[in-house]
XYZ file of C-alpha atoms in Angstrom:
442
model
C -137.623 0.057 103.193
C -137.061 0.450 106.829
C -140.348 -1.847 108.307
C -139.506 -1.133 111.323
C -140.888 2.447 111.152
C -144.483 1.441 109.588
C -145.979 1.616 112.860
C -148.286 -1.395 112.280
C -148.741 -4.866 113.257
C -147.797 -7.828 110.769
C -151.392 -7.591 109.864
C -153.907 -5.792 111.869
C -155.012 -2.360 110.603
C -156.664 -1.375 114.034
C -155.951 -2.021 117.358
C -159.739 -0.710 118.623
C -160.973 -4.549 119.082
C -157.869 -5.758 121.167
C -159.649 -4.706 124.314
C -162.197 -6.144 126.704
C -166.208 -4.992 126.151
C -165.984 -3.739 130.034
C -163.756 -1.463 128.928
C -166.487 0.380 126.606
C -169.179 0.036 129.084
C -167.109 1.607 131.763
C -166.645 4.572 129.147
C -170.697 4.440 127.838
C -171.439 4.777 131.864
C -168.552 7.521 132.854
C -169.729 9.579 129.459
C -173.106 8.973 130.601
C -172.050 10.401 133.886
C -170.081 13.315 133.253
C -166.816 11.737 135.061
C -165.415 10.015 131.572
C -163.053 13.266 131.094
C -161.636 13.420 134.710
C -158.013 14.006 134.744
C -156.493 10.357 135.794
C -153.364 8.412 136.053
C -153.221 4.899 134.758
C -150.249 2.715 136.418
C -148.813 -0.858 134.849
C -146.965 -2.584 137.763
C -146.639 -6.156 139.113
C -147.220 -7.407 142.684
C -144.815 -10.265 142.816
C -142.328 -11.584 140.364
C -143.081 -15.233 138.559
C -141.902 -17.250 141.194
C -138.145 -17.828 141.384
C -137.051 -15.486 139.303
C -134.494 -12.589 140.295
C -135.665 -9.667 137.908
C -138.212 -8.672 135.287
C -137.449 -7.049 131.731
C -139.210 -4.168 130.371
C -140.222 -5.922 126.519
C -142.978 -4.391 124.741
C -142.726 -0.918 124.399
C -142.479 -0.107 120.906
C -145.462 -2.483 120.510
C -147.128 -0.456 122.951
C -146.586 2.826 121.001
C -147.639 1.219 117.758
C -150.533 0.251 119.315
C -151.375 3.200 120.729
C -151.494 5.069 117.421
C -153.071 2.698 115.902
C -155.801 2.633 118.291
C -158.761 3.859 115.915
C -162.247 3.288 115.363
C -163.536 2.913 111.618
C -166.247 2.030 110.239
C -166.426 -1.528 110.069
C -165.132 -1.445 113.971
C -168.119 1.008 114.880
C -170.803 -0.868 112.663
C -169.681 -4.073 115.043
C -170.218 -2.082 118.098
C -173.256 -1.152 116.723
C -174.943 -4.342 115.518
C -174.129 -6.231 118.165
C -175.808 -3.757 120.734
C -172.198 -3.179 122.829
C -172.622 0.522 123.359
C -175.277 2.917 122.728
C -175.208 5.873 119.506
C -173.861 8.663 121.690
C -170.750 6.829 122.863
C -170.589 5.195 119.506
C -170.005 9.218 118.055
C -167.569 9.259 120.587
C -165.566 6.641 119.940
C -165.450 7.576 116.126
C -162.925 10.143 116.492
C -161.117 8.780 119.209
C -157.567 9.451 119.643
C -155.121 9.348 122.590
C -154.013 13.012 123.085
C -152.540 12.339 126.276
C -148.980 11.662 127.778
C -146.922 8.103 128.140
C -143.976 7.648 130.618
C -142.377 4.380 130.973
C -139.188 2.328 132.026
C -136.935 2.171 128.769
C -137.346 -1.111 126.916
C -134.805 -3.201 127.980
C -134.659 -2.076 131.550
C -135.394 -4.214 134.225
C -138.194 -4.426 136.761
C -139.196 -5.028 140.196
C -142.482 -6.010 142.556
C -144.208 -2.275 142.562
C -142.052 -1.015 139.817
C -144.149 1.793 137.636
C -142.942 0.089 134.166
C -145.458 2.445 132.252
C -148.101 5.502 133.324
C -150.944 6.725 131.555
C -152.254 10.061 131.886
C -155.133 11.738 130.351
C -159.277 11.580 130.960
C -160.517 8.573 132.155
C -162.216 8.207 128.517
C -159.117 8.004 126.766
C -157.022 6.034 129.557
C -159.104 3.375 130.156
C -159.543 1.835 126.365
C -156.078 1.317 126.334
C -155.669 -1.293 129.405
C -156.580 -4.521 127.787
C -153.883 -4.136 124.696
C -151.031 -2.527 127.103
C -151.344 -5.223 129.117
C -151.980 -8.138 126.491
C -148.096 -6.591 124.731
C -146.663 -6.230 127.994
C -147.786 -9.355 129.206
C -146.375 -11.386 126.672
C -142.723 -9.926 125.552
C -141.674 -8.997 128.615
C -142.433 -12.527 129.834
C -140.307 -14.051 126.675
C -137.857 -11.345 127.525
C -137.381 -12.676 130.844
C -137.016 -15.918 130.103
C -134.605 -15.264 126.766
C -132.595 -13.221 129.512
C -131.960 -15.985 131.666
C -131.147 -18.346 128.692
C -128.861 -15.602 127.436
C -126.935 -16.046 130.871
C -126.648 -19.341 131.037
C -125.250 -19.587 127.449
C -122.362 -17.530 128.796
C -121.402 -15.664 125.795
C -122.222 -18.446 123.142
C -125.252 -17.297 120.220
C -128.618 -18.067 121.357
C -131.298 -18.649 118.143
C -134.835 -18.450 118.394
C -137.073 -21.093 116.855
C -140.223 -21.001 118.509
C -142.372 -19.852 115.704
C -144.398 -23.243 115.268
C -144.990 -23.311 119.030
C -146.638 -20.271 119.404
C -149.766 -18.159 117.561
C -148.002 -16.891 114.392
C -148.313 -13.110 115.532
C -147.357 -14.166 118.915
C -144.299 -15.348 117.288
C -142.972 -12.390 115.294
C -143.778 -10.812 118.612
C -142.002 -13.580 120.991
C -138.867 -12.840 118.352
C -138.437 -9.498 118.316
C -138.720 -9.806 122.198
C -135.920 -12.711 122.470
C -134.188 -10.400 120.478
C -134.319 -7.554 123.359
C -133.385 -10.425 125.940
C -130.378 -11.344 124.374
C -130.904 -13.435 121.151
C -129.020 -13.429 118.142
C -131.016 -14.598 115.264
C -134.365 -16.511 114.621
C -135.602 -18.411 112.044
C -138.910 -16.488 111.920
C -138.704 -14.979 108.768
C -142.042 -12.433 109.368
C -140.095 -10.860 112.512
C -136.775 -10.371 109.979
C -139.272 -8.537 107.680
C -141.368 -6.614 110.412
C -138.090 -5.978 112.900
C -134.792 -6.097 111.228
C -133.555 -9.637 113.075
C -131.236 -11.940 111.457
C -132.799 -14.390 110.617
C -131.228 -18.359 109.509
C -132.275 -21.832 108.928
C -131.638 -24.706 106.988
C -132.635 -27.846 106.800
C -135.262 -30.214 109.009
C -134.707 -33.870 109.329
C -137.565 -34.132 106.259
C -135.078 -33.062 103.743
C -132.681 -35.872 104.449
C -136.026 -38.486 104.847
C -136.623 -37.220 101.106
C -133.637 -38.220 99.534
C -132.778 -41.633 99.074
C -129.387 -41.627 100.654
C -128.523 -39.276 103.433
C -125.490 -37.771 101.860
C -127.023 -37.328 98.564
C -129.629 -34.790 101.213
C -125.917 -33.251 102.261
C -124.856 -33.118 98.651
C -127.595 -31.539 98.007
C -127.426 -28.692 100.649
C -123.983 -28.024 99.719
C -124.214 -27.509 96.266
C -127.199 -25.391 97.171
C -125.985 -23.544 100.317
C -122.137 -23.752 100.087
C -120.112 -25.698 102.597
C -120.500 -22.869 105.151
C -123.789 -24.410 105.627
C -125.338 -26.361 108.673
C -126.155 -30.170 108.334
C -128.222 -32.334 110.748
C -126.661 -35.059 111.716
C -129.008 -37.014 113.751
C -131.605 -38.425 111.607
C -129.901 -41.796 111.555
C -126.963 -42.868 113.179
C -125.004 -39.611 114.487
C -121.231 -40.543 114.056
C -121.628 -41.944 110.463
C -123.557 -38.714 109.388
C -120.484 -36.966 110.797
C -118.043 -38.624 108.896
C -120.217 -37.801 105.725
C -120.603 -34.431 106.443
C -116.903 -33.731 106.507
C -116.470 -36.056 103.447
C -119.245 -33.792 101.470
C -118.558 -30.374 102.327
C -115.284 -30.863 103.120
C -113.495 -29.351 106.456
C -114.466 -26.196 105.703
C -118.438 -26.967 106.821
C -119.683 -24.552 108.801
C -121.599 -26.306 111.512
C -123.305 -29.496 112.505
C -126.498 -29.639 114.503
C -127.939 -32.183 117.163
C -131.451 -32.006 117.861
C -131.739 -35.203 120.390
C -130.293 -37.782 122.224
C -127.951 -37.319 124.884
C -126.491 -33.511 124.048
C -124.019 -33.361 126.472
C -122.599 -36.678 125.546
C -123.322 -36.502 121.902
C -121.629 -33.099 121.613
C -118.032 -34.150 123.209
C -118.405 -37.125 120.677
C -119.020 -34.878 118.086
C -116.146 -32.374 118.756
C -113.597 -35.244 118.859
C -114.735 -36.862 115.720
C -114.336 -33.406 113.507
C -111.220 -32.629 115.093
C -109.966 -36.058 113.958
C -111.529 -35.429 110.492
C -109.783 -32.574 110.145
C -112.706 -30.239 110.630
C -111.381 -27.837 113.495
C -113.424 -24.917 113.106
C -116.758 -26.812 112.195
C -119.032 -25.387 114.727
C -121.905 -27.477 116.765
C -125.084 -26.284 117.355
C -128.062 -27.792 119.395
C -131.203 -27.780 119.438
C -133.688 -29.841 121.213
C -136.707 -28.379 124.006
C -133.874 -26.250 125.423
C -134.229 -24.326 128.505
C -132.078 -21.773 130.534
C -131.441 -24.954 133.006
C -130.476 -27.504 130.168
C -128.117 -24.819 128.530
C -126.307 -24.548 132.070
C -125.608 -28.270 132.211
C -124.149 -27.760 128.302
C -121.705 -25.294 130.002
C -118.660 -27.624 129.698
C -120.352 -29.357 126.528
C -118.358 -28.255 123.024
C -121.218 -26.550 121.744
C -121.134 -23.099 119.777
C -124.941 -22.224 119.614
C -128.048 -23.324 121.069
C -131.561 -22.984 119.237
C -134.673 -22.457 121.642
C -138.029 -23.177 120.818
C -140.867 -24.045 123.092
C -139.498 -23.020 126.403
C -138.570 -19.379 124.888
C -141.998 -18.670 123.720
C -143.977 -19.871 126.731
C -141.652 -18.338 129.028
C -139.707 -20.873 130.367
C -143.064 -21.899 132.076
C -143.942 -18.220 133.257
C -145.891 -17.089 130.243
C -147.435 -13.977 131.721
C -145.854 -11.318 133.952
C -149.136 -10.850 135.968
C -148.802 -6.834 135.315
C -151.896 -4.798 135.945
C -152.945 -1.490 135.026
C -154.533 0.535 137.743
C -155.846 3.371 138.222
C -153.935 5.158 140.906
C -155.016 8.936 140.877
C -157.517 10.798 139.352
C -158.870 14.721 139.724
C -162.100 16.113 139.959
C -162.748 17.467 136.525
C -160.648 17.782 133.431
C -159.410 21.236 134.482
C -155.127 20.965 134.891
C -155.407 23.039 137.888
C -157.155 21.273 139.934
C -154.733 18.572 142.049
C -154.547 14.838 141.645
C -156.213 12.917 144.476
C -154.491 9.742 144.819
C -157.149 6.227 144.725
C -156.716 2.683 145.403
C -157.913 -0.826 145.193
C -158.190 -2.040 149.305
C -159.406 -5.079 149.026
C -158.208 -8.324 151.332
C -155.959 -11.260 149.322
C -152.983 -9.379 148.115
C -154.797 -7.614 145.307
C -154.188 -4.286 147.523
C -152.251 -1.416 145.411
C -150.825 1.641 146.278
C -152.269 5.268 145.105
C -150.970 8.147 143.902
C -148.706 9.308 140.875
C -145.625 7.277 141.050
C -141.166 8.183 140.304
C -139.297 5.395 140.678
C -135.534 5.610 140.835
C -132.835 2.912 141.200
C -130.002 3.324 144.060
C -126.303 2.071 144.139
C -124.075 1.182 146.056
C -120.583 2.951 146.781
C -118.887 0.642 143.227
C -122.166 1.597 141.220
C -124.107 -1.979 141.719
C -127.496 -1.579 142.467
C -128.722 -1.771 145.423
C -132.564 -0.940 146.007
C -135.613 -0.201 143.437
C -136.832 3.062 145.582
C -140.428 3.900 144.377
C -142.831 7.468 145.643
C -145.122 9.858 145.091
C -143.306 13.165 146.171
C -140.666 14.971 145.990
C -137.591 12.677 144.253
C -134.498 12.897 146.622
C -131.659 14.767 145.768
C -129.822 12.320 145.849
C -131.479 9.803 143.652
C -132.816 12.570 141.094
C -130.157 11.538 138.117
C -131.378 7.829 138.995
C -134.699 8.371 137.888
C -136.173 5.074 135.355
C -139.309 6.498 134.173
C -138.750 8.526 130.926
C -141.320 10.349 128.694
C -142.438 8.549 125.741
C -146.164 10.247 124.686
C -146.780 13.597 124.962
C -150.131 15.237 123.928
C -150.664 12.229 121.683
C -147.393 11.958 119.970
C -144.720 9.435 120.139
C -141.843 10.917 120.381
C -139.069 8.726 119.236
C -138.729 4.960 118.378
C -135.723 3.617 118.988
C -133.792 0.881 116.705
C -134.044 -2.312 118.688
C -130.032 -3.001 118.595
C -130.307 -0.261 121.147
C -132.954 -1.790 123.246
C -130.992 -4.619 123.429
C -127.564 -2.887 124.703
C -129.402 -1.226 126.995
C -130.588 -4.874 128.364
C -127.277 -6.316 128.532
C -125.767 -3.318 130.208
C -128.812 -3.196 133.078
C -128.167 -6.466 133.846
C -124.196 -6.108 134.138
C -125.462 -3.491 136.803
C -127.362 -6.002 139.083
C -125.430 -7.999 141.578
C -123.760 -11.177 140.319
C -126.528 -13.323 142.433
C -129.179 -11.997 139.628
C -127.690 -14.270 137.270
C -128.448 -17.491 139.401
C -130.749 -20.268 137.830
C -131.447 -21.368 141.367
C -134.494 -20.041 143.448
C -134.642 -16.671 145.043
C -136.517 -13.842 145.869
C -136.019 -10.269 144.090
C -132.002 -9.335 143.569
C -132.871 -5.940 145.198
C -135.763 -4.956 147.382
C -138.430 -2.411 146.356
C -138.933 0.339 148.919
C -141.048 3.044 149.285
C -140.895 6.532 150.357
């Protein structure tokens, strides 16, 4: 069974509730007002990156279209709306057979994103546009943010695997979530065994320092891992004293164990120890792996350590301390009925304190240079130059209500890796910075 094409959360029939109540009042008042099936556009853009960082990634998409098609009200949903007085009985009939009939354009998943950028677009009557903003933005939100920061760590690993263990950190939906979106950043496995099932990850894992408290000798706990696991399995070595668990190791499984891991103390130092000592015992190709409240900056300063593989926790699935990606979802045109023919009349927010946006139907399109870096994220609302028309982002992912593909997340995440090889070298920096490449308008 391929779970990656149920089109449903781990376990959430309906995605009705995962919205906020304003968003049904807005609809009881626009149905009550005859403007609830105006012809509108709904944008989901960011004013400013989380500070520091060079460049956003697009994470969240296929979440987005599961959502979408899950978005239904049944019974039980309706007979809470109903007892608890949210909405009155004719937008209540309403809502009963609601269903998104409109059209979705987006940046691919896995693309990358700018201030201004138009990472998604919603079109369809104001009804039907506006119940989605609260759970677009809540999936958005979130993965792209743990995309970002898996990005970075992915850099900074410089080639060398990159598992995710954040899943007792985090909300346990939130993790299968933070996984798959690790995943699209640049991660190899995780030991989240719900986002193996839901997404097709690799998953792995072993053993905790309790399995080697339970025994009462630490190499019986390695004896017993290797007779279970074979020798290609991975032993912690640091429940005790470090150098002597190393020389058991070997002696248990043998040079042919597959990996030690480290999971405190001084890494860097503890790592260049570690190499020597299994080279001496033999045990060349005995990999090291560490773990340990990693972050994109303490995998840098590993660079020159011996290590093989990091495992990230924490810092992966709170963002490396940027949790959210401040998106919005605005609307920035609208018409005057439902009629197509009528034109779209561009609206938007004016308000002091840099909560200002910019109205009107939006292309983006990304320029490069003359050896095909780019150069500028060009954003407008007309005509698309000639000259940037085959360099367009936005691509068509709803139409009339229907998704119309899903694509296999092993492609997401090639399409991550080779956006960023596109971006100048600077995007790669750890250090402070504004955007890699402006955002204009035209």
């Amino acid at each position: 069974m391929n779970t990656a094409d149920l089109g449903l959360p781990v376990d959430v029939p309906s995605t009705a509730l995962f919205t906020d109540q304003y968003e049904l009042t807005m609809l009881q008042a626009a149905l009550a007002a005859g403007t609830a099936e105006r012809r509108s556009v709904f944008e989901v853009f960011t004013r400013r990156l989380p500070e520091g960082r060079r460049y956003g990634v697009v994470a969240g998409t296929g979440r987005v279209l599961d959502a979408v098609e899950n978005f239904r009200f049944d019974a039980d949903v309706l007979g809470f709306l109903r007892e608890n007085a949210i909405v009155d009985e004719p937008t209540l009939q309403w809502l009963a057979s609601y269903r998104f009939r409109g059209d979705i354009w987006g940046y691919p998943e896995g693309e990358v994103y700018f201030p201004g950028s138009p990472i998604l677009r919603v079109e369809g009557s104001f009804a039907e546009c506006v119940l989605l903003e609260t759970v677009i933005l809540s999936i958005l939100n979130h993965d792209s943010a743990i995309a970002a920061a898996a990005s970075r760590m992915t850099s900074a690993a410089r080639g060398r695997p990159l598992i995710e263990m954040g899943a007792r950190r985090t909300h346990e939906l939130a993790a299968v979530a933070a996984a798959r979106a690790a995943y699209v950043g640049g991660f190899t496995t995780t030991s989240d065994l719900a986002s193996g099932f839901r997404y097709g990850i690799p998953t792995v894992g072993t053993s905790a320092h309790a399995f080697t408290l339970l025994h009462d000798r630490e190499r019986d706990a390695f004896q017993a891992q290797v007779n279970s696991l074979g020798r290609g399995t991975t032993l912690l070595v640091d429940t005790y004293d470090v150098a002597e668990a190393v020389r058991m190791a070997v002696d248990v499984a043998g040079p042919e164990l597959g990996a030690v891991r480290i999971d405190s103390g001084d890494l860097l130092l503890v790592a260049h120890r570690v190499r020597q000592q299994l080279d001496e015992l033999g045990a060349t190709d005995t990999r090291i792996i560490v773990t340990s409240d990693l972050d994109e900056y303490a995998i840098a300063s590993l660079a020159a350590a011996p290590v093989d593989a990091y495992g990230v926790g924490t810092q992966l699935v709170t963002g490396s301390g940027h949790p959210t990606c401040s998106m919005v979802y605005k609307l920035v045109a609208r018409a005057e009925s439902a009629d197509p023919k009528l034109p779209l009349e561009p609206v938007a927010k004016r308000s002091t304190g840099g909560k200002t946006s910019i109205g009107g139907r939006k292309w983006a399109a990304r320029r490069l240079d003359e050896r095909g870096v780019a150069e500028a994220e060009v954003i407008g609302t007309g005509a698309v130059p000639a000259e940037l028309a085959d360099r367009q982002l936005l691509v068509e992912l709803v139409k009339g209500g229907q998704v119309l593909s899903r694509e296999p997340l092993d492609v997401v995440r090639d399409r991550h890796a080779a956006v960023l090889a596109g971006l100048p070298l600077s995007a790669t920096q750890l250090s402070r910075g504004e955007p890699v490449i402006p955002t204009e308008y035209v």
